[in-house]
Coordinates of C-alpha atoms and ligand atoms in Angstrom, one line a residue:
X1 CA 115.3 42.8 142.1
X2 CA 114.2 43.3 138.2
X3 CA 111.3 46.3 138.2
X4 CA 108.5 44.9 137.3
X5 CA 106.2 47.5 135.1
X6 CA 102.3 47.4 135.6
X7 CA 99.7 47.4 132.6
X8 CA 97.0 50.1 132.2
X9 CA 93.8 49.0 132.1
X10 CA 90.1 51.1 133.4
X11 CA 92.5 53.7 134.9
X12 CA 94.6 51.1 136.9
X13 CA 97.7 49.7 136.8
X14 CA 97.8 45.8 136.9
X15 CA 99.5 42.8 136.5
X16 CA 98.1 39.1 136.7
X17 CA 101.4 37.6 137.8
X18 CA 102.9 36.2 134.6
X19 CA 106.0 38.2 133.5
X20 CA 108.1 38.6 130.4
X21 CA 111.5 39.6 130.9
X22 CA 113.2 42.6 128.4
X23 CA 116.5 42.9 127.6
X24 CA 118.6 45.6 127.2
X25 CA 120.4 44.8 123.8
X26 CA 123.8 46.4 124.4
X27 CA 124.5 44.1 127.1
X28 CA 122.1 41.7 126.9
X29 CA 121.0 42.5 130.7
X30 CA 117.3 41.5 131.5
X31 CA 116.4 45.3 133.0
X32 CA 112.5 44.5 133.3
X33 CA 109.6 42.7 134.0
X34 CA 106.0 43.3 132.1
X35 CA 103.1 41.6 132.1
X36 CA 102.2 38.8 130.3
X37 CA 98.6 38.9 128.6
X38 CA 96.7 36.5 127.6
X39 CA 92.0 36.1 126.2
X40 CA 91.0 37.3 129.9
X41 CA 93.5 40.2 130.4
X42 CA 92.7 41.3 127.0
X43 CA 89.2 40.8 127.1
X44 CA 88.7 43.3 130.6
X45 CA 90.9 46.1 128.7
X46 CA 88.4 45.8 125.5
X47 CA 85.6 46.2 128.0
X48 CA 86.6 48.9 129.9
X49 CA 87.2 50.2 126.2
X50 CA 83.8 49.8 125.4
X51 CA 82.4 51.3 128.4
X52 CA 84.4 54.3 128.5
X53 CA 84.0 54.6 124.3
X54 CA 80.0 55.4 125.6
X55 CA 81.1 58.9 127.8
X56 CA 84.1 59.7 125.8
X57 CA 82.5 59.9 122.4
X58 CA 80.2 62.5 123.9
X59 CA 82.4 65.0 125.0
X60 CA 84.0 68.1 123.0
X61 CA 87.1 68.5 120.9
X62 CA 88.0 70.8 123.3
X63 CA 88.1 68.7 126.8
X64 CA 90.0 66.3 125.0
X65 CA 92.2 69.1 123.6
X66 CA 92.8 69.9 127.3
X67 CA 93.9 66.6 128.3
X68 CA 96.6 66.2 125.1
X69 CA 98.0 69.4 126.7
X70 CA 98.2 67.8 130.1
X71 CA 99.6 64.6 128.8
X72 CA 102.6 66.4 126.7
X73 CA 103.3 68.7 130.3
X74 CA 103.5 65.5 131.8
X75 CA 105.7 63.8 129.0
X76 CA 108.2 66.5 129.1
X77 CA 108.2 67.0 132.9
X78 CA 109.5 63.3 132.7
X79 CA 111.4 63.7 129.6
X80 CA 115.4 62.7 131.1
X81 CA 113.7 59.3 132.8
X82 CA 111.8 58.4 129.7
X83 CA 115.0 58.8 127.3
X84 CA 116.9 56.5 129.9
X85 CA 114.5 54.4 129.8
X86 CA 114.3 54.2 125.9
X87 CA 118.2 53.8 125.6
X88 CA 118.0 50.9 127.8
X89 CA 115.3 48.9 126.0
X90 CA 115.8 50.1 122.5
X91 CA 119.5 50.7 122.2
X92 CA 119.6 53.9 120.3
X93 CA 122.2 57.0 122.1
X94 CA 120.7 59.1 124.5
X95 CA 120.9 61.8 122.4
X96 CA 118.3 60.4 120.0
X97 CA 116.3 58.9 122.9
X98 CA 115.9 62.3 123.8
X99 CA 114.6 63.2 120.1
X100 CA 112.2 60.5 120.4
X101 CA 110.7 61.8 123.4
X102 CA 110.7 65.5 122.5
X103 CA 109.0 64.0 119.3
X104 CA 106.8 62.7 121.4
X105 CA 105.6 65.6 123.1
X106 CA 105.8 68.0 119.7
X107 CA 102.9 65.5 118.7
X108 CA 100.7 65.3 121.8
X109 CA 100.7 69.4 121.3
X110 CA 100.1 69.4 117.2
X111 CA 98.0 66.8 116.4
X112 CA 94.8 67.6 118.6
X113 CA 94.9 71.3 116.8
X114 CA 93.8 69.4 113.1
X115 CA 90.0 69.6 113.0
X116 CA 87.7 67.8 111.9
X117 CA 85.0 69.9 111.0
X118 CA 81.1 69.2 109.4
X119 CA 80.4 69.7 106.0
X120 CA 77.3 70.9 104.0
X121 CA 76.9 68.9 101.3
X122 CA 73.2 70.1 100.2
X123 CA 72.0 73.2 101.5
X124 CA 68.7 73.6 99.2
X125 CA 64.9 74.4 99.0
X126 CA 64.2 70.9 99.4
X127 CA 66.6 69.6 102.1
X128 CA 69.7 70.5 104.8
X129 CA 72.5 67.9 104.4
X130 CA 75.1 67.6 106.7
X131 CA 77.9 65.3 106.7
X132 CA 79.6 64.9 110.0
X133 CA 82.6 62.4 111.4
X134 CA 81.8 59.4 114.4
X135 CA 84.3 58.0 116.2
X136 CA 84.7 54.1 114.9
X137 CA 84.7 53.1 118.6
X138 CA 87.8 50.8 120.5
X139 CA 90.6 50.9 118.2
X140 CA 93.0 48.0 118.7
X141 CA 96.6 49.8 118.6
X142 CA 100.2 47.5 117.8
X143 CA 103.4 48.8 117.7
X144 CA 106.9 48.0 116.8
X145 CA 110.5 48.3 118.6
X146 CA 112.4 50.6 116.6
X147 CA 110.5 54.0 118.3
X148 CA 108.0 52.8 120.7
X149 CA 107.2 55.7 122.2
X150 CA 106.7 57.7 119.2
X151 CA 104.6 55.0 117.3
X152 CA 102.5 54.8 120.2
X153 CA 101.8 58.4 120.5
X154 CA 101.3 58.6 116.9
X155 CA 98.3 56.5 117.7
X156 CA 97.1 57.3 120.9
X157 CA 96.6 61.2 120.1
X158 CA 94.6 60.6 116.9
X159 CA 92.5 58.0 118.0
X160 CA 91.5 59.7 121.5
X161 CA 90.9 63.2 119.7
X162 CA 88.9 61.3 117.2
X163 CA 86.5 60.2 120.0
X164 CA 87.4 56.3 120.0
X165 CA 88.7 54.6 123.3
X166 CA 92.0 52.4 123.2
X167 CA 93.7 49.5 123.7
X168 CA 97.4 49.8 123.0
X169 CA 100.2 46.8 122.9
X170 CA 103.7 47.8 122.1
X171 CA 106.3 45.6 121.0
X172 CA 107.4 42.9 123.9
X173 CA 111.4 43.7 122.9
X174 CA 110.5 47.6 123.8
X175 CA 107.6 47.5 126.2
X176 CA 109.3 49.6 129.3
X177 CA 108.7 53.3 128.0
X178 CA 105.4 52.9 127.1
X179 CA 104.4 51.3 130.2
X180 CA 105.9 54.0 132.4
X181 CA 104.2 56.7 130.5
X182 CA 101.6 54.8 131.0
X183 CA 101.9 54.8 134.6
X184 CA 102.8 58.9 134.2
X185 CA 99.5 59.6 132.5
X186 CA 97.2 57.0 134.0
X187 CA 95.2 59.6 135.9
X188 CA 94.6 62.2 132.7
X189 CA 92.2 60.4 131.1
X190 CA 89.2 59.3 132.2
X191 CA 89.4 55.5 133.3
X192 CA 89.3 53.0 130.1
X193 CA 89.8 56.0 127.3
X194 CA 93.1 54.5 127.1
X195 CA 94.1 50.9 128.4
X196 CA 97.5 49.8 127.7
X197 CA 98.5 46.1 127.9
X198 CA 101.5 43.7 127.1
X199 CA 102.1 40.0 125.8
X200 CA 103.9 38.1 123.9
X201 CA 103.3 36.4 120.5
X202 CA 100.2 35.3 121.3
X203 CA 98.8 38.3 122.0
X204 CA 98.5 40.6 118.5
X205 CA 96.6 37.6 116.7
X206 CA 94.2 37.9 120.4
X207 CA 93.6 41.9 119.4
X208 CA 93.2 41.4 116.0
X209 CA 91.0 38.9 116.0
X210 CA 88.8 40.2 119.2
X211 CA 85.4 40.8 118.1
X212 CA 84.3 44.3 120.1
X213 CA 87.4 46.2 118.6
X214 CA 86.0 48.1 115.6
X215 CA 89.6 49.3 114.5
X216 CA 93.6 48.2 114.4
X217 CA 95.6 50.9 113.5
X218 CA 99.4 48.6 112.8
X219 CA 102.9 49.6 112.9
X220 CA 105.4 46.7 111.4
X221 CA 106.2 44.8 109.2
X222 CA 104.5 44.2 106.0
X223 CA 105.0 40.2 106.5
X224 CA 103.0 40.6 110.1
X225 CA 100.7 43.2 108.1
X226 CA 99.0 41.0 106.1
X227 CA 98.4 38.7 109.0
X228 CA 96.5 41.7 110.7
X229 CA 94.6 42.5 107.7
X230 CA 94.1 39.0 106.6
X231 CA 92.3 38.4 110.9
X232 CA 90.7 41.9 110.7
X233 CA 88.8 40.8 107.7
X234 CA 87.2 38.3 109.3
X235 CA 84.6 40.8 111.1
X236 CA 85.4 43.9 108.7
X237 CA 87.6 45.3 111.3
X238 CA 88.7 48.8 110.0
X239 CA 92.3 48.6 109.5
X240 CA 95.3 51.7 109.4
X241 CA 98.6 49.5 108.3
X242 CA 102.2 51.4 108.2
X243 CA 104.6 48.8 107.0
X244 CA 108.3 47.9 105.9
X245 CA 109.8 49.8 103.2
X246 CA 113.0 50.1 101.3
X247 CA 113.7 53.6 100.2
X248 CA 115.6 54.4 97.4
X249 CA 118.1 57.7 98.0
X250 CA 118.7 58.8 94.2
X251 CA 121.7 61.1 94.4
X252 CA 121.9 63.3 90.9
X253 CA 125.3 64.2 89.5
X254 CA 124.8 68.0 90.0
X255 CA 125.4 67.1 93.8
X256 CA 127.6 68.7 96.3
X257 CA 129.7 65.6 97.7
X258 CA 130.8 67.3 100.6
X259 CA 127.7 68.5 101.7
X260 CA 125.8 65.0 100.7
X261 CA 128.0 62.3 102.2
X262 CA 127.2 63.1 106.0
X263 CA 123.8 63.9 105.2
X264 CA 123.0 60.1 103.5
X265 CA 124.9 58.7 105.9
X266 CA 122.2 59.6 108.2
X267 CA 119.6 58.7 106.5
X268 CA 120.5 55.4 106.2
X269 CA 122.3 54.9 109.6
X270 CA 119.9 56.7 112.3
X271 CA 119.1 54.2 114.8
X272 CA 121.1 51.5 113.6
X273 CA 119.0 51.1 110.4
X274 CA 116.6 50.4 112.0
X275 CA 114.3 53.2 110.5
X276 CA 111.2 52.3 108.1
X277 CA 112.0 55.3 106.4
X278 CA 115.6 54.8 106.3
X279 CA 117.5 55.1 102.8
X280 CA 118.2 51.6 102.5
X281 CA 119.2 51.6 98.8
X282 CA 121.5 54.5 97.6
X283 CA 121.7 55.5 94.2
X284 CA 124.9 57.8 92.9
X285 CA 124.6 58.5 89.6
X286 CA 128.6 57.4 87.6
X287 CA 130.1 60.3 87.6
X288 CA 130.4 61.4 91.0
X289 CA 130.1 57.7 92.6
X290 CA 133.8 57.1 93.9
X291 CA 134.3 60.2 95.3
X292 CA 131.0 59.9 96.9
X293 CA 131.3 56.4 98.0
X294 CA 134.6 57.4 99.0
X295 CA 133.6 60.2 101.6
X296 CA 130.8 57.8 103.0
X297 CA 133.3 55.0 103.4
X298 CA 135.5 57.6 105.5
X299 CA 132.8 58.9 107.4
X300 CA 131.8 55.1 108.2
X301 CA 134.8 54.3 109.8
X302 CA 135.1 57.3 112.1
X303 CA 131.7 56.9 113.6
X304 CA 131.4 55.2 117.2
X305 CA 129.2 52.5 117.4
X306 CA 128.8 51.3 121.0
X307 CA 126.2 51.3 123.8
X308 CA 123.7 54.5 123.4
X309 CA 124.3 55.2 127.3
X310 CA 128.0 56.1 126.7
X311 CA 128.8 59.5 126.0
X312 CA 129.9 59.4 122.4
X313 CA 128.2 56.7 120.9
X314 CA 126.0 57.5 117.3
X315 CA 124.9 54.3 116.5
X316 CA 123.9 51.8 119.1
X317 CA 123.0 48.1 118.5
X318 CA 120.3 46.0 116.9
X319 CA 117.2 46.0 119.1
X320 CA 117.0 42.0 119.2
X321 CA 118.3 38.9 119.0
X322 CA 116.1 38.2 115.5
X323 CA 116.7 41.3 113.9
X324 CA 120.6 40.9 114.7
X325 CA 120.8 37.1 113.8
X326 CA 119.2 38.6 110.3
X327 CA 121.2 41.6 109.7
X328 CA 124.6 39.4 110.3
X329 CA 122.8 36.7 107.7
X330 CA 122.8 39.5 104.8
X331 CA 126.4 40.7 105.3
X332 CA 127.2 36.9 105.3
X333 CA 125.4 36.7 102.5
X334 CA 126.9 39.6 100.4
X335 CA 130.7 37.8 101.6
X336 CA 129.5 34.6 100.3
X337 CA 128.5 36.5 96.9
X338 CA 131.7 38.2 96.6
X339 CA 130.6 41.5 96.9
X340 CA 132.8 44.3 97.8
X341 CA 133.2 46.0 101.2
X342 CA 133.7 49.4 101.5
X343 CA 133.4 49.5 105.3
X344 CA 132.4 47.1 108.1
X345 CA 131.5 43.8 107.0
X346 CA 133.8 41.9 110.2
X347 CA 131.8 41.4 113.2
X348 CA 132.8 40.0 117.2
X349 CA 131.0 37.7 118.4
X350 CA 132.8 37.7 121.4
X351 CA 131.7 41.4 122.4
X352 CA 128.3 41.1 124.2
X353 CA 125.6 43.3 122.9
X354 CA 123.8 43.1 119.2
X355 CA 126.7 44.8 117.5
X356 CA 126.9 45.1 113.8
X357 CA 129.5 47.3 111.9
X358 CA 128.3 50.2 110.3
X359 CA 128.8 48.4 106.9
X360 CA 129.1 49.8 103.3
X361 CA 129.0 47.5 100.0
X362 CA 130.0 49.0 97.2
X363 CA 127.7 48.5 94.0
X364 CA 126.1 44.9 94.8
X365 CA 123.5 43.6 92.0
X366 CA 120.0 44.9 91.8
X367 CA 118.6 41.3 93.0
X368 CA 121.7 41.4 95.7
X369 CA 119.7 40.4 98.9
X370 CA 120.5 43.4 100.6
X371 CA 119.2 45.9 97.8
X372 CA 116.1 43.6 97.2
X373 CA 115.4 43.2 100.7
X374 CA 114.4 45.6 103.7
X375 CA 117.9 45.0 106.2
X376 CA 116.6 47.3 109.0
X377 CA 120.0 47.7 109.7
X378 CA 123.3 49.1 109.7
X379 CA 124.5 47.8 106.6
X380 CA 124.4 50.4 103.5
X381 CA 124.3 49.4 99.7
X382 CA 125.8 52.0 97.1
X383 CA 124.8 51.7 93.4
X384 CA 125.9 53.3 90.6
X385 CA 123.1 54.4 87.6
X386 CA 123.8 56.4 84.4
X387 CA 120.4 58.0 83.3
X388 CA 117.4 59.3 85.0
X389 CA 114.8 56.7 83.4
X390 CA 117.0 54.0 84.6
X391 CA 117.4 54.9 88.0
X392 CA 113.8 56.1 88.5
X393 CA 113.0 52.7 86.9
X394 CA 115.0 50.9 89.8
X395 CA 114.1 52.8 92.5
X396 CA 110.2 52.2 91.3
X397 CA 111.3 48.0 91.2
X398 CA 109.7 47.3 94.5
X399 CA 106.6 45.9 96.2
X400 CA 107.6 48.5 98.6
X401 CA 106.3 52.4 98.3
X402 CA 106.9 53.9 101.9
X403 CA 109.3 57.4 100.7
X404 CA 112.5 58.3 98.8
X405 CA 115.1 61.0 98.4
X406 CA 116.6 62.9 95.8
X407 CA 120.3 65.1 96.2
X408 CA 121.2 68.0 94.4
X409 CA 121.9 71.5 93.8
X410 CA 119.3 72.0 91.4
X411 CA 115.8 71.1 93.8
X412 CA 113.1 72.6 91.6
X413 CA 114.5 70.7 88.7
X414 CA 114.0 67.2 91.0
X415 CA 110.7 67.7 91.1
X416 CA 110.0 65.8 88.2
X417 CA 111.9 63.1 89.0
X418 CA 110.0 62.9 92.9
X419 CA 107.2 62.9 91.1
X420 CA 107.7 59.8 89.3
X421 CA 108.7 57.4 92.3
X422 CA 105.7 55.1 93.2
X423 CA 106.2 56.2 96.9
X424 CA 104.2 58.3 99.8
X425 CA 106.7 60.4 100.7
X426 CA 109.6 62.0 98.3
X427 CA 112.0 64.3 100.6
X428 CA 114.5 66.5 98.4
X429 CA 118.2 67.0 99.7
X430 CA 116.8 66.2 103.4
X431 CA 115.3 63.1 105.1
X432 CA 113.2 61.0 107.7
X433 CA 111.0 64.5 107.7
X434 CA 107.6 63.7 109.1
X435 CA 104.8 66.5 109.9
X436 CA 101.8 66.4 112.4
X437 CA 99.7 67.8 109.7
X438 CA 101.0 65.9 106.5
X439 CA 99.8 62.6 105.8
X440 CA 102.4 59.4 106.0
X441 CA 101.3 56.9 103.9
X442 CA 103.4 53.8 102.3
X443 CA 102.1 52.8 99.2
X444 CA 102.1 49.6 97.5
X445 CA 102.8 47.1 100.3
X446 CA 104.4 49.6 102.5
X447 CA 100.7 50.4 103.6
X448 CA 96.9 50.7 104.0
X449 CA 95.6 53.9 104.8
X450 CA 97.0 56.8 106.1
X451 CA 98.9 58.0 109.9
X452 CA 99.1 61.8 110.9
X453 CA 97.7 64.4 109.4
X454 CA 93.8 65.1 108.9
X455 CA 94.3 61.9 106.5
X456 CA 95.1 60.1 109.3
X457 CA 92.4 61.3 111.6
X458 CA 89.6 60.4 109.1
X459 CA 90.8 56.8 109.5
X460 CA 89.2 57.0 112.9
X461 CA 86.2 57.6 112.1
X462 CA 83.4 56.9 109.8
X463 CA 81.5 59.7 107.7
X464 CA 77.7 60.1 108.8
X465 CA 75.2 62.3 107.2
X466 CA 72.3 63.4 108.0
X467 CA 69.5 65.4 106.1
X468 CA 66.8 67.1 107.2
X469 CA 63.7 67.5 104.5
X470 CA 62.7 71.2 104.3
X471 CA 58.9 70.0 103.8
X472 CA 58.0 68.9 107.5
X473 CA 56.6 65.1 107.2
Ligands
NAD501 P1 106.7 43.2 113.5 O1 105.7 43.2 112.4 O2 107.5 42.0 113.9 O3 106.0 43.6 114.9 C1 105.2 44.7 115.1 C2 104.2 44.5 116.2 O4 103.2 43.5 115.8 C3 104.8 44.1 117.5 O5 104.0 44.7 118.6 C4 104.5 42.6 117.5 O6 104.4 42.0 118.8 C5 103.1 42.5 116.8 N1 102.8 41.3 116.2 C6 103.6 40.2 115.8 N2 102.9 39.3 115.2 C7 101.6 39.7 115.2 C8 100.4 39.1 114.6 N3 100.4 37.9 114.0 N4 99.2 39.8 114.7 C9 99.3 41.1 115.3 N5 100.4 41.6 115.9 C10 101.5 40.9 115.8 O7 107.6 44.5 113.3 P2 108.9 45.0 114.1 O8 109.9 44.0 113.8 O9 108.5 45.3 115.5 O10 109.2 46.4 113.4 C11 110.0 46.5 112.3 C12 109.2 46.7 111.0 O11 108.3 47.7 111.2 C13 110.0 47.1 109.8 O12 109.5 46.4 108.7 C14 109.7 48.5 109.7 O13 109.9 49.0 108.4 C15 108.3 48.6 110.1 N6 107.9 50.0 110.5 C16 107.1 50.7 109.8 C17 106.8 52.0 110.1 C18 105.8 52.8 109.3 O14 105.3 53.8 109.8 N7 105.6 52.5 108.0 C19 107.3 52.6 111.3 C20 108.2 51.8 112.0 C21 108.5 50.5 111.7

């Protein structure tokens, strides 16, 4: 029989008898059950929310410090299941399954030690001013399918230590994880601090839209994005969106090719592509293009894509039916434009599993499909530029802003150019580098607000201040 996983909600695990099956993408196997939520399963997490938010907000940094530490004990303790887990539902190899979940607990330790602490603002003859954080209250939490585990923790840590109470709904393609460490750490928190719940469609526009959640904090796409913010400005809902990108990789002709080629490979490949800070348009500057391209071509075909539970697989599948249906649409695409294949580009369809070749196009146009579009997949586009102005003017010729990279030999010299991309995050000669206490934060429509560091704790709470008169009334 299929396991059937429960929900979390006021410290119990639940289901109301409706199930949605998940699939595991490599074979297509259904592996699980969740629930299926609809108004009245939603409404009892949000109120158990609410009542817990009243105790919770009360008590210290440091008894919820306490918990965190129990939570990521209990994480690791349970590390090998959860990265089984994670494979099956999400496709990626063990081995970065495992990553995930060690990410996972690396978080639950660092982000409760970033303070918040009160400020003085007016400290005079005539009055004591203090400006302190509160907790918004139940924060609404949505996640996506590419790391669900991660994403969710990436929430769950900053809202809790911020004082707020949760509800949490994590992608129905990869709800399995989640709802087992859900199960693992039902009995750390005090009943209702965190609730975690699944659905299908229907169920984000029901969060976002519920009127006693204060807060969404958002992980997806920037097309589902808007929907959020457009529903959570209907009641003023505060909002955290971290959306789609499509980084540019510049690669500067002072490069070391045999040190670079691997390196952007991985960048754009880890986890099948499906990465929202993934390079997903690389830029070689002329002179060093076709030996460049060349290397990452050879690379490309020696790497073993194949189901992430068998022992030497890199790059597993696309997570969904969807997402591989789309991917497979813009390699059909870039054959139907005549563009040139450097690798990959011939796809089964007889093999089961959401297979796509790890596929390399050699210099496609600028309004090519799959350099003006986010493919979230295993498909690589190599440009060639000429002059710094140009390429920084490319790179910057997008309504995304998530992050970007720059390769070289000469790093304090790319500076200059990092600092002239219209992005959050510019990594130099590395990649996919995040940091508990360093904000992430897309601009343009990559984003709204801010996730992890301090930046990203702020955006659960509001500022209060309060002033005392030093003349008694
Ligand atoms: P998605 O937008 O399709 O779904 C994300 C979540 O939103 C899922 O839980 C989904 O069930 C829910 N959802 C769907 N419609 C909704 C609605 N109308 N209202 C509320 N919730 C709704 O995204 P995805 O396909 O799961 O993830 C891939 C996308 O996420 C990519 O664009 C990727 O770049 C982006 N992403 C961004 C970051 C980041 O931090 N910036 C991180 C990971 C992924």
């Amino acid at each position: 029989m299929t396991t059937q996983y429960k929900n979390l909600i006021n410290g119990e695990l639940v289901d109301n008898g409706k199930w949605i099956d998940v699939v595991n993408p490599a074979t297509e196997q259904v592996i699980g059950q969740v629930p299926d939520c609809g108004q009245a399963d939603l409404d009892k997490a949000v109120a158990a929310a609410r009542a817990a938010f009243q105790t919770w907000k009360k008590t210290s940094v440091e008894e919820r410090r306490a918990l965190f530490a129990k939570m990521a004990d209990v994480i690791k303790a349970n590390s090998d299941e959860l990265m089984r887990l994670l494979t099956s539902e999400q496709g990626k190899p063990h081995m970065q399954a495992g990553s995930e979940i060690a990410g996972c607990v690396g978080m639950t330790r660092a982000l409760p030690m970033l303070n918040l602490e009160e400020k003085i603002t007016e400290d005079s003859d005539k009055r004591l001013s203090r400006t302190r954080r509160v907790p918004v209250g139940v924060v609404g939490g949505i996640v996506p399918w590419n790391f669900p585990v991660l994403m969710a923790i990436q929430k769950i840590v900053p809202a809790l230590l911020s004082g707020c109470t949760m509800v949490l709904k994590p992608s129905p393609f990869t709800p399995l994880a989640t709802l087992r460490l859900a199960e693992l750490v039902a009995g750390v928190f005090p009943p209702g601090v965190l609730n975690i719940i699944t659905g299908g469609d229907a169920l984000g526009p029901l969060l976002t839209s519920h009127p006693d959640i204060d807060k969404i904090t958002f992980t997806g796409s920037t097309a589902t994005g808007k929907r959020v913010m457009e529903s959570a400005s209907k009641d003023l809902k505060r909002i955290t969106l971290e959306l789609g990108g499509n980084d540019a990789a510049i690669v500067l002709p002072d490069a070391d090719v045999s040190k670079v080629a691997e390196k952007l490979f991985w960048a754009s490949f880890y986890n099948a592509g499906q990465v929202c800070i993934a390079a997903k348009r690389i830029y070689i500057h002329e002179d060093i293009y076709d030996e460049l391209s060349g290397a990452i071509a050879a690379y490309a075909k020696v790497v073993k894509v194949g189901d992430g539970a068998e022992q030497g697989t890199a790059i597993g599948p696309i997570q969904n039916k969807p997402q591989y249906k789309r991917v497979l649409e813009l390699i059909q695409d870039a054959k139907d434009k005549g563009y040139k294949f450097l690798a990959g580009g011939d796809h089964d369809p007889s093999i089961p599993g959401y297979f796509v070749p790890v596929t390399v196009l050699d210099n496609p146009p600028e309004d090519a499909r799959i350099v003006a579009e986010e493919q979230f997949g295993p498909v690589m586009p190599l440009m060639k530029f000429s002059t710094i102005n140009e390429v920084i003017s490319r790179a910057n010729a997008s309504d995304y802003g998530l992050a970007g990279s720059i390769w070289t030999s000469n790093p304090e010299a790319a500076v200059e150019v990092a600092e002239q991309l219209e992005t959050g995050t510019v990594w130099i000669n590395e990649s996919m580098h995040l940091a508990p206490n360093a904000p992430f934060a897309g601009h343009k429509q990559s984003g709204f607000g801010a996730e992890l560091g301090e930046e990203g704790l702020l955006e659960f709470t509001y500022p209060q201040v309060i002033t005392i008169a030093r003349e008694a009334a």
